[in-house]
mmCIF file of C-alpha atoms in Angstrom:
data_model
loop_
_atom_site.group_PDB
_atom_site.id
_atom_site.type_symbol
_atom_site.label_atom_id
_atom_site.label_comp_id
_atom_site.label_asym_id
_atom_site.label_seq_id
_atom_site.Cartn_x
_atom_site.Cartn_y
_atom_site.Cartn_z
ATOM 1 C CA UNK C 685 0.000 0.000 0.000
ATOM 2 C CA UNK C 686 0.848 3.680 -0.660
ATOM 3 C CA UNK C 687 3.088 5.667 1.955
ATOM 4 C CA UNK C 688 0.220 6.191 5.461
ATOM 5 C CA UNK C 689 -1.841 9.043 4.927
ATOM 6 C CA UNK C 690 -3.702 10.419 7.923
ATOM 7 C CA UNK C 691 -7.220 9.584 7.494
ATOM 8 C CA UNK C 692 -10.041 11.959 6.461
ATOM 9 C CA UNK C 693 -12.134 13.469 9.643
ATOM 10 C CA UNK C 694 -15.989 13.661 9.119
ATOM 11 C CA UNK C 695 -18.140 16.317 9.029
ATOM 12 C CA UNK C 696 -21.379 16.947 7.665
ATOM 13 C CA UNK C 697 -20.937 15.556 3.851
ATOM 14 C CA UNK C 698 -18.673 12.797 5.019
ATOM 15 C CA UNK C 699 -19.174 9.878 7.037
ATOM 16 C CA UNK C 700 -16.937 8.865 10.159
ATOM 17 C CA UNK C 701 -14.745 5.595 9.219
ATOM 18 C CA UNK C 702 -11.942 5.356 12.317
ATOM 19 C CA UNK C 703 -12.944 3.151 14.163
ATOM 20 C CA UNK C 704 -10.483 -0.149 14.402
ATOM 21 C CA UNK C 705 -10.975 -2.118 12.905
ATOM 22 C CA UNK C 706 -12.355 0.709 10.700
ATOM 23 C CA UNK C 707 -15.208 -1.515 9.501
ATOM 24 C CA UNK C 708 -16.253 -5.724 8.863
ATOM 25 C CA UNK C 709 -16.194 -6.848 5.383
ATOM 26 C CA UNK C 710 -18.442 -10.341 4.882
ATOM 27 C CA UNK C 711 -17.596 -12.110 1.996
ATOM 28 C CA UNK C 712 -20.250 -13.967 0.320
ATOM 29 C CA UNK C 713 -18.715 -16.485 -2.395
ATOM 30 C CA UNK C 714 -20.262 -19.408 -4.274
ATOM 31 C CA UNK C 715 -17.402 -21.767 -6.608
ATOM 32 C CA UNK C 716 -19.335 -24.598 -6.374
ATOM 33 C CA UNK C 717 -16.584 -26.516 -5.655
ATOM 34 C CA UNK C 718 -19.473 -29.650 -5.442
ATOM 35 C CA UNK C 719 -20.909 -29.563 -8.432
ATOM 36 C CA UNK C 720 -18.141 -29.969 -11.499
ATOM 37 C CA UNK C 721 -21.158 -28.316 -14.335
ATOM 38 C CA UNK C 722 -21.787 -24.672 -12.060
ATOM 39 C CA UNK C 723 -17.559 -24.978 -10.789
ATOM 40 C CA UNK C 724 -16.803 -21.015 -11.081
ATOM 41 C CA UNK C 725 -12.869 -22.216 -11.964
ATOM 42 C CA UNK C 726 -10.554 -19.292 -10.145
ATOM 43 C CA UNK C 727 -13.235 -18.176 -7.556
ATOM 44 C CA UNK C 728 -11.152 -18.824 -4.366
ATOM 45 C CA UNK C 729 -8.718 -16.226 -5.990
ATOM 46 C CA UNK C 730 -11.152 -13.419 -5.221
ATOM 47 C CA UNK C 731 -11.668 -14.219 -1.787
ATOM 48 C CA UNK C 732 -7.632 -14.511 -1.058
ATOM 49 C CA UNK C 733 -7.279 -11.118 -2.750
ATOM 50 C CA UNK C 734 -9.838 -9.324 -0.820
ATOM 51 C CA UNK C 735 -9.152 -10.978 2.318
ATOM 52 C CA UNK C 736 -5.421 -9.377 1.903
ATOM 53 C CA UNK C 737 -6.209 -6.018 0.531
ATOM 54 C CA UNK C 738 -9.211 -5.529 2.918
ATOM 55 C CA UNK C 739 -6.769 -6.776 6.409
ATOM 56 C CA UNK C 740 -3.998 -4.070 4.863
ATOM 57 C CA UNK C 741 -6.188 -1.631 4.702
ATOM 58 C CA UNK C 742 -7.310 -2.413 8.702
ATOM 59 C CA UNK C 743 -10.472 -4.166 8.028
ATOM 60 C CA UNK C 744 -11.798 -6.899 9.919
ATOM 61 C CA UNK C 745 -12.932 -9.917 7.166
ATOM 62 C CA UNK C 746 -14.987 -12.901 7.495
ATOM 63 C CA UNK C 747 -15.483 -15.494 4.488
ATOM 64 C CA UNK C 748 -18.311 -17.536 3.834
ATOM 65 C CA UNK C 749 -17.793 -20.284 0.785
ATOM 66 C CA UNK C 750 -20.476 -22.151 -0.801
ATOM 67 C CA UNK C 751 -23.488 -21.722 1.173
ATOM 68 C CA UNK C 752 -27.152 -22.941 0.599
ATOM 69 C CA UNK C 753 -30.296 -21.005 0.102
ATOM 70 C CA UNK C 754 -30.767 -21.499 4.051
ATOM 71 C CA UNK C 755 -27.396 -21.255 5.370
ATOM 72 C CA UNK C 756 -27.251 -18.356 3.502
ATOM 73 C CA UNK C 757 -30.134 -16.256 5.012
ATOM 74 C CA UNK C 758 -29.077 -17.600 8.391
ATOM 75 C CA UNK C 759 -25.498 -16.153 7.924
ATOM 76 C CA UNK C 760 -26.986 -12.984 7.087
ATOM 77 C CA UNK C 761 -29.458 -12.725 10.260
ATOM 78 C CA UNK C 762 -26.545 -13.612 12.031
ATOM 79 C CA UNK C 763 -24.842 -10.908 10.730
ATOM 80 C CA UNK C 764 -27.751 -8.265 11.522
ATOM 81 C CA UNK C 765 -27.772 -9.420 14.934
ATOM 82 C CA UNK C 766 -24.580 -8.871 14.994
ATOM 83 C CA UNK C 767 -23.610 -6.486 18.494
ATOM 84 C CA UNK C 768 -20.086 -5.408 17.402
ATOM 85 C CA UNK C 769 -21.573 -3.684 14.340
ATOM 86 C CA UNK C 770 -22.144 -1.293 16.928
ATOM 87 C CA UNK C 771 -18.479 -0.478 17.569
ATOM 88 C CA UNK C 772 -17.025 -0.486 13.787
ATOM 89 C CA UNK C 773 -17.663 3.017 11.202
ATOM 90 C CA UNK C 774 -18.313 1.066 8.052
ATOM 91 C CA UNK C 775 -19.631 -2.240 6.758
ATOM 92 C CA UNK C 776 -19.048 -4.234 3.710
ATOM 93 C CA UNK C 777 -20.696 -7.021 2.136
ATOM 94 C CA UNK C 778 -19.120 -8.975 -0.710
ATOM 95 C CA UNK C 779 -21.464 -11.564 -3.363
ATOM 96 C CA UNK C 780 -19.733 -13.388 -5.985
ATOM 97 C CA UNK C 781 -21.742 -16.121 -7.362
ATOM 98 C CA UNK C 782 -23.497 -17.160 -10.796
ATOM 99 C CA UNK C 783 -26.302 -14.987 -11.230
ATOM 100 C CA UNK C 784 -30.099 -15.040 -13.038
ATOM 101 C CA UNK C 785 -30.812 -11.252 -13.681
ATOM 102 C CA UNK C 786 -30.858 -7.905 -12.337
ATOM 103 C CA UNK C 787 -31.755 -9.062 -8.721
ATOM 104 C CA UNK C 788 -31.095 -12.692 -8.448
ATOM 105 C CA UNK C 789 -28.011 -15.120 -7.608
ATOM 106 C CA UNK C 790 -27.678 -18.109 -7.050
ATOM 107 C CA UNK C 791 -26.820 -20.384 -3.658
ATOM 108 C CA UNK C 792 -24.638 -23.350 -3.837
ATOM 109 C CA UNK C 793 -27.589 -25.683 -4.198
ATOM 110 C CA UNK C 794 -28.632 -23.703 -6.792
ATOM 111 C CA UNK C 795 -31.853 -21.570 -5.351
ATOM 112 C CA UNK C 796 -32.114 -18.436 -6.280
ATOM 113 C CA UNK C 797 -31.537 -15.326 -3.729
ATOM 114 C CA UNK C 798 -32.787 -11.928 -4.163
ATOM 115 C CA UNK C 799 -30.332 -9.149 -3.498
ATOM 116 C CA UNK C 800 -32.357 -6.758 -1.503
ATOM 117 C CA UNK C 801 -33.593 -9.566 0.705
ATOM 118 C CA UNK C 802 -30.128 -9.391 1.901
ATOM 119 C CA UNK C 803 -29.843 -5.564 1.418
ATOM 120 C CA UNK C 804 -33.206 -5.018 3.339
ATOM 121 C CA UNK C 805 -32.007 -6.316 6.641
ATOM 122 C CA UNK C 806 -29.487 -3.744 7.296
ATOM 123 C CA UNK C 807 -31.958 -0.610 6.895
ATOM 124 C CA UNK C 808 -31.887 1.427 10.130
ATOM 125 C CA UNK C 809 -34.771 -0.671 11.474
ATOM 126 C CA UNK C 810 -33.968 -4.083 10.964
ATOM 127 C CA UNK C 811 -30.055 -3.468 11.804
ATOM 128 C CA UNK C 812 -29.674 -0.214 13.874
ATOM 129 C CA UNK C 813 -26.085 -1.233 15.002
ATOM 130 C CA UNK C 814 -25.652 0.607 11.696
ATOM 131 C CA UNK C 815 -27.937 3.296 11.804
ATOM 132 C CA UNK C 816 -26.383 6.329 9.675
ATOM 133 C CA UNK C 817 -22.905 4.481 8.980
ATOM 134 C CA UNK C 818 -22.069 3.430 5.504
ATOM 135 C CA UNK C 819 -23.228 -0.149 3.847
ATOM 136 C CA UNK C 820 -21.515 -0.842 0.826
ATOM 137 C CA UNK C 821 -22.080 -4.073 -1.368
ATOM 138 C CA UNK C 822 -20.251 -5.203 -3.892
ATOM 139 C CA UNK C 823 -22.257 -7.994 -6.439
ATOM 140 C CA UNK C 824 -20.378 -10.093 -9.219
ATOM 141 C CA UNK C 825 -22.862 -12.218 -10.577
ATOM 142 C CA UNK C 826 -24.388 -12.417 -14.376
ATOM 143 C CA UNK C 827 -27.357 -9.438 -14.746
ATOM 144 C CA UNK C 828 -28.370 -11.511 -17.628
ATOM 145 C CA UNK C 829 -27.764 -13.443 -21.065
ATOM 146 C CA UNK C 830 -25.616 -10.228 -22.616
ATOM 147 C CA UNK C 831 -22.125 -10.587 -23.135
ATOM 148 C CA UNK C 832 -19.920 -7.887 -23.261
ATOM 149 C CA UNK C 833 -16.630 -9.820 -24.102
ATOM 150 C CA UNK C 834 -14.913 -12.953 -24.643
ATOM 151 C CA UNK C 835 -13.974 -13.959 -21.077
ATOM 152 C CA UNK C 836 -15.980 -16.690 -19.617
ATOM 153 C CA UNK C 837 -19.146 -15.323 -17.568
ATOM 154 C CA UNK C 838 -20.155 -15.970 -13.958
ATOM 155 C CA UNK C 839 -23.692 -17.747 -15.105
ATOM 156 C CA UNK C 840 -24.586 -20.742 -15.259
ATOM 157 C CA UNK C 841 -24.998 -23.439 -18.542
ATOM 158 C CA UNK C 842 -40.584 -5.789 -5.221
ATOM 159 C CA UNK C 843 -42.088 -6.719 -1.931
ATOM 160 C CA UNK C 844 -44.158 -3.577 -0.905
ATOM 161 C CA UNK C 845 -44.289 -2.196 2.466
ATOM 162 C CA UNK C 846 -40.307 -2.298 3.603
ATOM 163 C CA UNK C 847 -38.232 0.294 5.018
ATOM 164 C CA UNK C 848 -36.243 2.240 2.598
ATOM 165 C CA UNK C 849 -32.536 1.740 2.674
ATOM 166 C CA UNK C 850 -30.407 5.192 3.394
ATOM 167 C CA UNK C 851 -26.781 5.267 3.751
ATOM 168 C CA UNK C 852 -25.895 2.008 1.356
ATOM 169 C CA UNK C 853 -24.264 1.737 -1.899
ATOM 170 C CA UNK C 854 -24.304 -1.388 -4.443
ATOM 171 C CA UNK C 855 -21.689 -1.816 -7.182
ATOM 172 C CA UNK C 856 -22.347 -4.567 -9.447
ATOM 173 C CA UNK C 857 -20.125 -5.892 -11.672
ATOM 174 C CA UNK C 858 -22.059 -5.339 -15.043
ATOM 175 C CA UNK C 859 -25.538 -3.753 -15.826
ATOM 176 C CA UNK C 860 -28.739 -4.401 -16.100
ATOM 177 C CA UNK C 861 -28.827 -7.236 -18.659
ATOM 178 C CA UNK C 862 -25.081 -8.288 -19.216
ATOM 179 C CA UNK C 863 -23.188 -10.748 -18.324
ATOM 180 C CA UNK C 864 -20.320 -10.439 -15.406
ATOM 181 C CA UNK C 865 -16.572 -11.618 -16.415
ATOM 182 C CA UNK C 866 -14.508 -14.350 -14.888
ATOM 183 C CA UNK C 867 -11.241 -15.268 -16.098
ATOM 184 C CA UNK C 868 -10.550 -18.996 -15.038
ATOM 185 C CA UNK C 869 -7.142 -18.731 -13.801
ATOM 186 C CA UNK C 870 -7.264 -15.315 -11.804
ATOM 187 C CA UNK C 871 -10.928 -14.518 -10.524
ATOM 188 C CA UNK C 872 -13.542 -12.350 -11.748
ATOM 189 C CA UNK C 873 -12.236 -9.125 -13.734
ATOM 190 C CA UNK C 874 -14.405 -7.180 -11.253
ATOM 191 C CA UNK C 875 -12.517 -8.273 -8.354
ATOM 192 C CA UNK C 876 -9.043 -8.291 -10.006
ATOM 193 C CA UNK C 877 -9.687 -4.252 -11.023
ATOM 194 C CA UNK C 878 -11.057 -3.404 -7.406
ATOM 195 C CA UNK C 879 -8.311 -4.608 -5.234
ATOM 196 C CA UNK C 880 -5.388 -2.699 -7.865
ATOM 197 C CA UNK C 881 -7.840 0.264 -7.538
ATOM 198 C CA UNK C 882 -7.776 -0.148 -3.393
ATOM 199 C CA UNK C 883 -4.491 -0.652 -2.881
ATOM 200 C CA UNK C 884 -2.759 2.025 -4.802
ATOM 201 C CA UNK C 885 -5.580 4.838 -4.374
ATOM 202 C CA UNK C 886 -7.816 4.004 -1.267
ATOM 203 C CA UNK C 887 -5.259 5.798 1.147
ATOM 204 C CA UNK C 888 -6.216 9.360 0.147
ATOM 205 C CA UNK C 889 -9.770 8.880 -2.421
ATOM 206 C CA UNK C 890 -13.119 9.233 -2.051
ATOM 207 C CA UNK C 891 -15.493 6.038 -2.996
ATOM 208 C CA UNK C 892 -16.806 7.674 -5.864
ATOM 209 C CA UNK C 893 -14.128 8.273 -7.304
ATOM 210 C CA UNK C 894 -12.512 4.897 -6.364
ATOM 211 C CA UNK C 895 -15.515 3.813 -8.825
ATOM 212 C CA UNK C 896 -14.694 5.876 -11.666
ATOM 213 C CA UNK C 897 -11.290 4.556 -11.680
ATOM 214 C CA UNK C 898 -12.495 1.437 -10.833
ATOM 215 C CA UNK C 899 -14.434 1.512 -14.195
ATOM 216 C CA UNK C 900 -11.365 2.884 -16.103
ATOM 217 C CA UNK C 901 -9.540 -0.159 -14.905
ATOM 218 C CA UNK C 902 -11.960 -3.071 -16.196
ATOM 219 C CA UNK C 903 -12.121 -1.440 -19.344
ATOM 220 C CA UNK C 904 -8.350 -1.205 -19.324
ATOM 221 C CA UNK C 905 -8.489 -5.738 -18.478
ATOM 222 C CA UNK C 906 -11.175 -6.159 -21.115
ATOM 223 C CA UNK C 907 -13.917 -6.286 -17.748
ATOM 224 C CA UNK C 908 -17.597 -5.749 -18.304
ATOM 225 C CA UNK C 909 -18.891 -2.018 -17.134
ATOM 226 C CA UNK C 910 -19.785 -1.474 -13.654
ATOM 227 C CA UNK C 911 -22.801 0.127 -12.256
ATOM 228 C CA UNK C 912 -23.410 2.387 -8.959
ATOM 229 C CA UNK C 913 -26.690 1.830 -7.053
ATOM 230 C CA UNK C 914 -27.159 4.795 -3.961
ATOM 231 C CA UNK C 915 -29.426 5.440 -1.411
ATOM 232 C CA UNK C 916 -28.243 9.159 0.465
ATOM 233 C CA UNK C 917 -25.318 7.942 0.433
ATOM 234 C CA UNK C 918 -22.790 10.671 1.499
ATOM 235 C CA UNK C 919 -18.820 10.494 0.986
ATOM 236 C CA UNK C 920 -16.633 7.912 2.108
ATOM 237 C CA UNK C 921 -12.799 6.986 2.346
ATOM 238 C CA UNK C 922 -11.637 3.617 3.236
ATOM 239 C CA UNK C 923 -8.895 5.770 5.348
ATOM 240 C CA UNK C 924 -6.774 2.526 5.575
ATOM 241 C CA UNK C 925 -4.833 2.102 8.786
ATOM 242 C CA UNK C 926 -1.362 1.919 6.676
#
């Protein structure tokens, strides 16, 4: 990582992120290492990566590989139950899987999740541990049948009445429609371009425009383009701990 640069204070526009560790990041990744016809060939590669890029920065990270449907949803009411959200600035949740469309991914047995069943627990109500802190997600999973290039794609061969989320932030790894990228050897393009982003600019950048290079960079490794989701979200730096 770059030479330590002292982290950015908060103030009205920008959100508080110094607490250490300065936030948890829960990785949510499917290689369907089980089942040899859905095997997501370089997968692991993505969770070693961010595990090392997110613990050098001074975030706390916690892997989960291959989960059901059920284990799934438990992991993630776990998670919003979670007391010690209450003492970290930031949180971070991290889905890599094969994916059906805009909304959906898939488990490891193959049932489909909805995305904002997950995001929906971690409004203010349902999780206020992080009440006003930020919630970023990060999705690489096919948005549907496009393809956007030749690398081999990670697919396989609105509930009324809920609290609207404020202070979150989803980047997926394609739009609407397309296809995400995976190269077998390496991981997911998506993944590959975020942690070079992270660890030569998160010392002293904003998220936003951590995206916008972000986007440069997996059009640079022939990566699908990326797409921003907010909800009042206001600034944010990682402010890494060195």
């Amino acid at each position: 990582l770059p030479t330590y640069i002292a982290p950015k204070e908060p103030d009205e526009k920008t959100y508080k992120n110094l607490s250490n560790p300065r936030g948890f990041v829960y990785i949510f990744n499917n290689p369907f290492q089980n089942d040899p016809v859905n095997l997501r060939h370089g997968a692991n590669c993505d969770s070693d990566n961010l595990k090392v890029i997110f613990e050098n920065m001074g975030y706390r990270v916690h892997i989960n590989s291959d989960l059901s449907k059920e284990e799934t949803y438990k992991k993630v009411d776990e998670i919003q139950n979670e007391k010690e959200l209450e003492n970290v600035d930031s949180f971070i949740i991290v889905i890599l899987s094969h994916g059906k469309d805009s909304m959906h991914f898939y488990a490891s047995d193959m049932e489909l999740i909805n995305l904002d069943d997950i995001r929906y627990k971690f409004t203010d109500g349902k999780c206020p541990q992080l009440r006003g802190k930020p919630k970023i997600f990060m999705c690489n999973f096919c948005r549907g049948n496009i393809k956007q290039d030749n690398l081999q794609s990670d697919g396989p061969p609105k509930e009324h009445g809920r609290e609207a989320p404020r202070d979150m932030v989803t980047i997926h790894a394609s739009i609407d429609g397309f296809q995400a990228m995976r190269d077998t050897i390496k991981g997911t393009i998506f993944i590959q371009s975020l942690c070079e982003i992270l660890s030569k600019h998160a010392h002293n950048n904003e998220f936003r425009w951590i995206y916008r290079m972000l986007s440069n960079k997996m059009t640079e490794n022939l990566g699908t383009t990326p797409e921003s989701q907010e909800y009042a979200f206001k600034d944010f730096y990682f402010n890494p701990t060195r």
